[in-house]
PDB file of C-alpha atoms in Angstrom:
ATOM      1  CA  UNK A   1      -1.869  27.721 -54.747  1.00 62.00           C
ATOM      2  CA  UNK A   2       0.745  25.420 -56.274  1.00 79.00           C
ATOM      3  CA  UNK A   3      -1.941  23.242 -57.897  1.00 84.00           C
ATOM      4  CA  UNK A   4      -3.738  26.328 -59.222  1.00 88.00           C
ATOM      5  CA  UNK A   5      -0.504  27.548 -60.832  1.00 88.00           C
ATOM      6  CA  UNK A   6       0.026  24.119 -62.381  1.00 88.00           C
ATOM      7  CA  UNK A   7      -3.565  24.106 -63.663  1.00 90.00           C
ATOM      8  CA  UNK A   8      -3.192  27.560 -65.246  1.00 89.00           C
ATOM      9  CA  UNK A   9       0.094  26.521 -66.843  1.00 86.00           C
ATOM     10  CA  UNK A  10      -1.690  23.522 -68.332  1.00 87.00           C
ATOM     11  CA  UNK A  11      -4.383  25.823 -69.735  1.00 90.00           C
ATOM     12  CA  UNK A  12      -1.667  27.896 -71.441  1.00 84.00           C
ATOM     13  CA  UNK A  13      -0.139  24.765 -72.986  1.00 81.00           C
ATOM     14  CA  UNK A  14      -3.586  23.693 -74.185  1.00 83.00           C
ATOM     15  CA  UNK A  15      -4.228  27.082 -75.780  1.00 82.00           C
ATOM     16  CA  UNK A  16      -0.865  27.014 -77.544  1.00 74.00           C
ATOM     17  CA  UNK A  17      -1.690  23.614 -78.985  1.00 73.00           C
ATOM     18  CA  UNK A  18      -5.239  24.460 -80.037  1.00 75.00           C
ATOM     19  CA  UNK A  19      -4.436  27.688 -81.895  1.00 69.00           C
ATOM     20  CA  UNK A  20      -2.095  25.877 -84.255  1.00 63.00           C
ATOM     21  CA  UNK A  21      -3.881  25.373 -87.569  1.00 55.00           C
ATOM     22  CA  UNK A  22      -3.300  21.976 -89.098  1.00 70.00           C
ATOM     23  CA  UNK A  23      -4.961  18.753 -90.233  1.00 75.00           C
ATOM     24  CA  UNK A  24      -6.829  18.378 -86.920  1.00 79.00           C
ATOM     25  CA  UNK A  25      -8.398  21.824 -87.263  1.00 77.00           C
ATOM     26  CA  UNK A  26      -9.372  21.008 -90.855  1.00 77.00           C
ATOM     27  CA  UNK A  27     -10.908  17.665 -89.873  1.00 80.00           C
ATOM     28  CA  UNK A  28     -12.953  19.219 -87.042  1.00 83.00           C
ATOM     29  CA  UNK A  29     -14.320  22.210 -88.909  1.00 80.00           C
ATOM     30  CA  UNK A  30     -14.901  20.419 -92.206  1.00 78.00           C
ATOM     31  CA  UNK A  31     -16.899  17.673 -90.510  1.00 82.00           C
ATOM     32  CA  UNK A  32     -18.818  20.220 -88.429  1.00 82.00           C
ATOM     33  CA  UNK A  33     -19.794  22.161 -91.529  1.00 79.00           C
ATOM     34  CA  UNK A  34     -20.474  19.125 -93.704  1.00 78.00           C
ATOM     35  CA  UNK A  35     -22.183  16.772 -91.229  1.00 81.00           C
ATOM     36  CA  UNK A  36     -23.165  18.895 -88.228  1.00 81.00           C
ATOM     37  CA  UNK A  37     -22.099  19.406 -84.630  1.00 85.00           C
ATOM     38  CA  UNK A  38     -22.602  15.834 -83.389  1.00 88.00           C
ATOM     39  CA  UNK A  39     -20.416  14.426 -86.137  1.00 89.00           C
ATOM     40  CA  UNK A  40     -17.786  17.119 -85.512  1.00 89.00           C
ATOM     41  CA  UNK A  41     -17.745  16.395 -81.779  1.00 92.00           C
ATOM     42  CA  UNK A  42     -17.341  12.691 -82.569  1.00 93.00           C
ATOM     43  CA  UNK A  43     -14.279  13.517 -84.668  1.00 92.00           C
ATOM     44  CA  UNK A  44     -13.048  15.540 -81.702  1.00 91.00           C
ATOM     45  CA  UNK A  45     -13.591  12.536 -79.420  1.00 94.00           C
ATOM     46  CA  UNK A  46     -11.336  10.514 -81.719  1.00 93.00           C
ATOM     47  CA  UNK A  47      -8.652  13.199 -81.453  1.00 92.00           C
ATOM     48  CA  UNK A  48      -8.931  13.294 -77.659  1.00 93.00           C
ATOM     49  CA  UNK A  49      -8.784   9.501 -77.423  1.00 94.00           C
ATOM     50  CA  UNK A  50      -5.605   9.541 -79.492  1.00 92.00           C
ATOM     51  CA  UNK A  51      -4.109  12.211 -77.221  1.00 91.00           C
ATOM     52  CA  UNK A  52      -4.921  10.190 -74.101  1.00 91.00           C
ATOM     53  CA  UNK A  53      -3.323   7.087 -75.606  1.00 90.00           C
ATOM     54  CA  UNK A  54      -0.137   8.980 -76.494  1.00 87.00           C
ATOM     55  CA  UNK A  55      -0.082  10.557 -73.011  1.00 87.00           C
ATOM     56  CA  UNK A  56      -0.411   7.143 -71.369  1.00 84.00           C
ATOM     57  CA  UNK A  57       2.387   5.591 -73.389  1.00 81.00           C
ATOM     58  CA  UNK A  58       4.629   8.645 -72.945  1.00 77.00           C
ATOM     59  CA  UNK A  59       4.086   8.674 -69.184  1.00 77.00           C
ATOM     60  CA  UNK A  60       4.513   4.941 -68.616  1.00 75.00           C
ATOM     61  CA  UNK A  61       7.273   4.254 -71.113  1.00 71.00           C
ATOM     62  CA  UNK A  62       9.033   7.609 -71.408  1.00 67.00           C
ATOM     63  CA  UNK A  63      12.540   6.258 -72.052  1.00 59.00           C
ATOM     64  CA  UNK A  64      11.381   3.699 -74.613  1.00 66.00           C
ATOM     65  CA  UNK A  65       9.013   6.152 -76.327  1.00 61.00           C
ATOM     66  CA  UNK A  66      11.661   8.872 -76.420  1.00 61.00           C
ATOM     67  CA  UNK A  67      14.137   6.491 -78.020  1.00 65.00           C
ATOM     68  CA  UNK A  68      11.492   5.349 -80.512  1.00 63.00           C
ATOM     69  CA  UNK A  69      10.476   8.871 -81.546  1.00 60.00           C
ATOM     70  CA  UNK A  70      14.136   9.817 -82.041  1.00 65.00           C
ATOM     71  CA  UNK A  71      14.768   6.719 -84.146  1.00 69.00           C
ATOM     72  CA  UNK A  72      15.235   7.643 -87.798  1.00 75.00           C
ATOM     73  CA  UNK A  73      13.529   4.488 -89.072  1.00 75.00           C
ATOM     74  CA  UNK A  74      10.424   5.210 -86.955  1.00 67.00           C
ATOM     75  CA  UNK A  75      10.303   8.839 -88.088  1.00 69.00           C
ATOM     76  CA  UNK A  76      10.663   7.776 -91.709  1.00 76.00           C
ATOM     77  CA  UNK A  77       7.807   5.253 -91.649  1.00 74.00           C
ATOM     78  CA  UNK A  78       5.630   7.461 -89.435  1.00 68.00           C
ATOM     79  CA  UNK A  79       6.036  10.318 -91.894  1.00 72.00           C
ATOM     80  CA  UNK A  80       5.466   8.040 -94.885  1.00 78.00           C
ATOM     81  CA  UNK A  81       2.316   6.381 -93.521  1.00 75.00           C
ATOM     82  CA  UNK A  82       1.005   9.636 -92.050  1.00 69.00           C
ATOM     83  CA  UNK A  83       1.500  11.513 -95.300  1.00 78.00           C
ATOM     84  CA  UNK A  84      -0.328   8.909 -97.371  1.00 80.00           C
ATOM     85  CA  UNK A  85      -3.215   8.722 -94.867  1.00 73.00           C
ATOM     86  CA  UNK A  86      -3.660  12.512 -94.920  1.00 71.00           C
ATOM     87  CA  UNK A  87      -3.526  12.548 -98.722  1.00 81.00           C
ATOM     88  CA  UNK A  88      -6.090   9.725 -98.885  1.00 81.00           C
ATOM     89  CA  UNK A  89      -8.432  11.534 -96.491  1.00 73.00           C
ATOM     90  CA  UNK A  90      -8.009  14.714 -98.517  1.00 75.00           C
ATOM     91  CA  UNK A  91      -8.756  13.068-101.857  1.00 83.00           C
ATOM     92  CA  UNK A  92     -11.859  11.328-100.468  1.00 76.00           C
ATOM     93  CA  UNK A  93     -13.167  14.598 -98.983  1.00 68.00           C
ATOM     94  CA  UNK A  94     -12.348  16.517-102.173  1.00 77.00           C
ATOM     95  CA  UNK A  95     -14.114  14.074-104.499  1.00 77.00           C
ATOM     96  CA  UNK A  96     -17.080  13.194-102.283  1.00 71.00           C
ATOM     97  CA  UNK A  97     -20.386  14.825-103.169  1.00 68.00           C
ATOM     98  CA  UNK A  98     -21.756  16.663-100.140  1.00 58.00           C
ATOM     99  CA  UNK A  99     -25.219  17.812 -99.258  1.00 56.00           C
ATOM    100  CA  UNK A 100     -26.833  19.532 -96.324  1.00 52.00           C
ATOM    101  CA  UNK A 101     -27.790  17.098 -93.575  1.00 52.00           C
ATOM    102  CA  UNK A 102     -30.090  18.283 -90.820  1.00 51.00           C
ATOM    103  CA  UNK A 103     -28.662  18.130 -87.317  1.00 50.00           C
ATOM    104  CA  UNK A 104     -29.600  14.827 -85.740  1.00 47.00           C
ATOM    105  CA  UNK A 105     -29.998  13.263 -89.173  1.00 54.00           C
ATOM    106  CA  UNK A 106     -29.887   9.597 -90.006  1.00 62.00           C
ATOM    107  CA  UNK A 107     -26.384   8.686 -88.890  1.00 72.00           C
ATOM    108  CA  UNK A 108     -25.805   5.113 -87.792  1.00 75.00           C
ATOM    109  CA  UNK A 109     -23.397   3.755 -85.193  1.00 79.00           C
ATOM    110  CA  UNK A 110     -21.137   2.817 -88.108  1.00 83.00           C
ATOM    111  CA  UNK A 111     -21.150   6.434 -89.307  1.00 86.00           C
ATOM    112  CA  UNK A 112     -20.214   7.710 -85.870  1.00 88.00           C
ATOM    113  CA  UNK A 113     -17.444   5.129 -85.565  1.00 91.00           C
ATOM    114  CA  UNK A 114     -16.140   6.397 -88.904  1.00 90.00           C
ATOM    115  CA  UNK A 115     -16.179   9.983 -87.616  1.00 91.00           C
ATOM    116  CA  UNK A 116     -14.357   8.887 -84.448  1.00 93.00           C
ATOM    117  CA  UNK A 117     -11.785   6.934 -86.437  1.00 92.00           C
ATOM    118  CA  UNK A 118     -11.207   9.933 -88.704  1.00 89.00           C
ATOM    119  CA  UNK A 119     -10.229  12.083 -85.708  1.00 89.00           C
ATOM    120  CA  UNK A 120      -8.195   9.288 -84.128  1.00 92.00           C
ATOM    121  CA  UNK A 121      -6.176   8.583 -87.273  1.00 88.00           C
ATOM    122  CA  UNK A 122      -5.584  12.220 -88.265  1.00 85.00           C
ATOM    123  CA  UNK A 123      -4.217  12.948 -84.792  1.00 85.00           C
ATOM    124  CA  UNK A 124      -2.252   9.714 -84.398  1.00 85.00           C
ATOM    125  CA  UNK A 125      -0.442   9.938 -87.750  1.00 79.00           C
ATOM    126  CA  UNK A 126       0.559  13.538 -87.036  1.00 77.00           C
ATOM    127  CA  UNK A 127       4.182  13.376 -85.786  1.00 73.00           C
ATOM    128  CA  UNK A 128       3.653  16.662 -83.932  1.00 74.00           C
ATOM    129  CA  UNK A 129       1.262  14.855 -81.558  1.00 80.00           C
ATOM    130  CA  UNK A 130       4.067  12.610 -80.331  1.00 77.00           C
ATOM    131  CA  UNK A 131       6.609  15.436 -80.238  1.00 74.00           C
ATOM    132  CA  UNK A 132       4.280  17.704 -78.239  1.00 77.00           C
ATOM    133  CA  UNK A 133       3.214  15.165 -75.640  1.00 82.00           C
ATOM    134  CA  UNK A 134       6.664  13.635 -75.301  1.00 76.00           C
ATOM    135  CA  UNK A 135       8.069  17.109 -74.690  1.00 74.00           C
ATOM    136  CA  UNK A 136       5.350  17.928 -72.149  1.00 77.00           C
ATOM    137  CA  UNK A 137       5.761  14.661 -70.234  1.00 79.00           C
ATOM    138  CA  UNK A 138       9.564  14.613 -70.266  1.00 73.00           C
ATOM    139  CA  UNK A 139      10.218  18.277 -69.445  1.00 70.00           C
ATOM    140  CA  UNK A 140       7.199  19.461 -67.440  1.00 74.00           C
ATOM    141  CA  UNK A 141       6.036  16.300 -65.668  1.00 77.00           C
ATOM    142  CA  UNK A 142       9.090  14.117 -65.189  1.00 71.00           C
ATOM    143  CA  UNK A 143      11.689  16.843 -65.673  1.00 66.00           C
ATOM    144  CA  UNK A 144      10.557  18.896 -62.656  1.00 68.00           C
ATOM    145  CA  UNK A 145       9.510  15.856 -60.615  1.00 74.00           C
ATOM    146  CA  UNK A 146       5.774  16.471 -60.459  1.00 80.00           C
ATOM    147  CA  UNK A 147       3.992  14.078 -58.140  1.00 83.00           C
ATOM    148  CA  UNK A 148       1.012  12.078 -59.379  1.00 81.00           C
ATOM    149  CA  UNK A 149      -1.535  14.686 -58.238  1.00 88.00           C
ATOM    150  CA  UNK A 150       0.332  17.555 -59.877  1.00 87.00           C
ATOM    151  CA  UNK A 151       0.797  15.577 -63.107  1.00 86.00           C
ATOM    152  CA  UNK A 152      -2.917  14.721 -63.178  1.00 89.00           C
ATOM    153  CA  UNK A 153      -3.916  18.379 -62.666  1.00 90.00           C
ATOM    154  CA  UNK A 154      -1.463  19.601 -65.325  1.00 89.00           C
ATOM    155  CA  UNK A 155      -2.440  17.086 -67.999  1.00 90.00           C
ATOM    156  CA  UNK A 156      -6.143  17.416 -67.159  1.00 92.00           C
ATOM    157  CA  UNK A 157      -5.890  21.191 -67.641  1.00 93.00           C
ATOM    158  CA  UNK A 158      -4.328  20.713 -71.076  1.00 90.00           C
ATOM    159  CA  UNK A 159      -6.933  18.156 -72.150  1.00 91.00           C
ATOM    160  CA  UNK A 160      -9.835  20.205 -70.749  1.00 94.00           C
ATOM    161  CA  UNK A 161      -8.638  23.244 -72.676  1.00 92.00           C
ATOM    162  CA  UNK A 162      -8.303  21.210 -75.867  1.00 90.00           C
ATOM    163  CA  UNK A 163     -11.775  19.681 -75.470  1.00 91.00           C
ATOM    164  CA  UNK A 164     -13.419  23.063 -74.801  1.00 92.00           C
ATOM    165  CA  UNK A 165     -11.683  24.840 -77.676  1.00 88.00           C
ATOM    166  CA  UNK A 166     -12.279  21.969 -80.111  1.00 88.00           C
ATOM    167  CA  UNK A 167     -15.973  22.028 -79.155  1.00 90.00           C
ATOM    168  CA  UNK A 168     -16.074  25.774 -79.764  1.00 88.00           C
ATOM    169  CA  UNK A 169     -14.538  25.215 -83.219  1.00 84.00           C
ATOM    170  CA  UNK A 170     -17.205  22.635 -84.075  1.00 86.00           C
ATOM    171  CA  UNK A 171     -20.050  24.824 -82.784  1.00 86.00           C
ATOM    172  CA  UNK A 172     -18.631  27.740 -84.741  1.00 84.00           C
ATOM    173  CA  UNK A 173     -18.596  25.564 -87.853  1.00 77.00           C
ATOM    174  CA  UNK A 174     -22.219  24.613 -87.137  1.00 74.00           C
ATOM    175  CA  UNK A 175     -23.197  28.287 -86.870  1.00 76.00           C
ATOM    176  CA  UNK A 176     -21.583  28.989 -90.230  1.00 71.00           C
ATOM    177  CA  UNK A 177     -23.224  25.875 -91.659  1.00 67.00           C
ATOM    178  CA  UNK A 178     -26.688  27.268 -90.956  1.00 64.00           C
ATOM    179  CA  UNK A 179     -26.024  30.098 -93.386  1.00 66.00           C
ATOM    180  CA  UNK A 180     -24.658  27.969 -96.202  1.00 57.00           C
ATOM    181  CA  UNK A 181     -26.203  26.231 -99.168  1.00 58.00           C
ATOM    182  CA  UNK A 182     -25.156  22.822-100.478  1.00 58.00           C
ATOM    183  CA  UNK A 183     -22.959  24.432-103.163  1.00 66.00           C
ATOM    184  CA  UNK A 184     -21.084  26.413-100.517  1.00 60.00           C
ATOM    185  CA  UNK A 185     -20.510  23.293 -98.417  1.00 61.00           C
ATOM    186  CA  UNK A 186     -19.214  21.474-101.501  1.00 67.00           C
ATOM    187  CA  UNK A 187     -16.667  24.246-102.075  1.00 73.00           C
ATOM    188  CA  UNK A 188     -15.595  24.219 -98.423  1.00 66.00           C
ATOM    189  CA  UNK A 189     -15.213  20.429 -98.509  1.00 67.00           C
ATOM    190  CA  UNK A 190     -13.015  20.672-101.573  1.00 76.00           C
ATOM    191  CA  UNK A 191     -10.851  23.349 -99.988  1.00 76.00           C
ATOM    192  CA  UNK A 192     -10.552  21.235 -96.818  1.00 68.00           C
ATOM    193  CA  UNK A 193      -9.715  18.142 -98.873  1.00 74.00           C
ATOM    194  CA  UNK A 194      -7.078  20.048-100.826  1.00 81.00           C
ATOM    195  CA  UNK A 195      -5.608  21.370 -97.557  1.00 75.00           C
ATOM    196  CA  UNK A 196      -5.273  17.834 -96.160  1.00 72.00           C
ATOM    197  CA  UNK A 197      -3.584  16.726 -99.387  1.00 82.00           C
ATOM    198  CA  UNK A 198      -1.135  19.626 -99.018  1.00 84.00           C
ATOM    199  CA  UNK A 199      -0.417  18.693 -95.386  1.00 76.00           C
ATOM    200  CA  UNK A 200       0.206  15.118 -96.510  1.00 79.00           C
ATOM    201  CA  UNK A 201       2.525  16.157 -99.346  1.00 86.00           C
ATOM    202  CA  UNK A 202       4.499  18.447 -97.023  1.00 82.00           C
ATOM    203  CA  UNK A 203       4.846  15.597 -94.524  1.00 75.00           C
ATOM    204  CA  UNK A 204       6.090  13.256 -97.277  1.00 82.00           C
ATOM    205  CA  UNK A 205       8.507  15.936 -98.511  1.00 82.00           C
ATOM    206  CA  UNK A 206       9.901  16.487 -95.027  1.00 76.00           C
ATOM    207  CA  UNK A 207      10.175  12.738 -94.534  1.00 74.00           C
ATOM    208  CA  UNK A 208      12.037  12.361 -97.821  1.00 75.00           C
ATOM    209  CA  UNK A 209      14.519  15.108 -96.919  1.00 73.00           C
ATOM    210  CA  UNK A 210      15.229  13.466 -93.562  1.00 61.00           C
ATOM    211  CA  UNK A 211      15.284   9.926 -94.908  1.00 53.00           C
ATOM    212  CA  UNK A 212      17.635   7.506 -93.208  1.00 46.00           C
ATOM    213  CA  UNK A 213      18.123   5.744 -96.527  1.00 44.00           C
TER     214      UNK A 213
END
């Protein structure tokens, strides 16, 4: 019963995280609409890989990671680099000419690596990723003295929820994609690109206001 309660609590945390609209949501849905479900899922895999890496570091090096995340110099450079990466992604997506590509089209391993890296970078440069997982690990896992089994169940529930909901987002984008023409996809790509630019500018603005300089 205790493990079931921990699992359900993890599901709730996962749902809270996944309903927040942001650059990750934009990256998933835009890729799903523009390139298809497989490409969108590959972006999702990059996001999940980034999450797992942050979880591992947070769990193994909680005191060091907590000190790092609270460090003003780290927050400044993280915000600066993250903002510029989001703006760059946004500009590329906005300016790139898009066209309908049939599901299972001619994507190479290099293309799929690019999709994966897109998800990995967008998630990794998002300061909220570190804040969320550091908070989860420090307060819910270490803070209440979960044992290894309980921690595994809790974190697995969060990740499983994220993976399922991200997949649903991509499949939903694919369903919409089937009803769109190339012109519509071009408009959506430009809106998505503009949104990423806005996220990047906001991140740079927040970083500038909290500058340690």
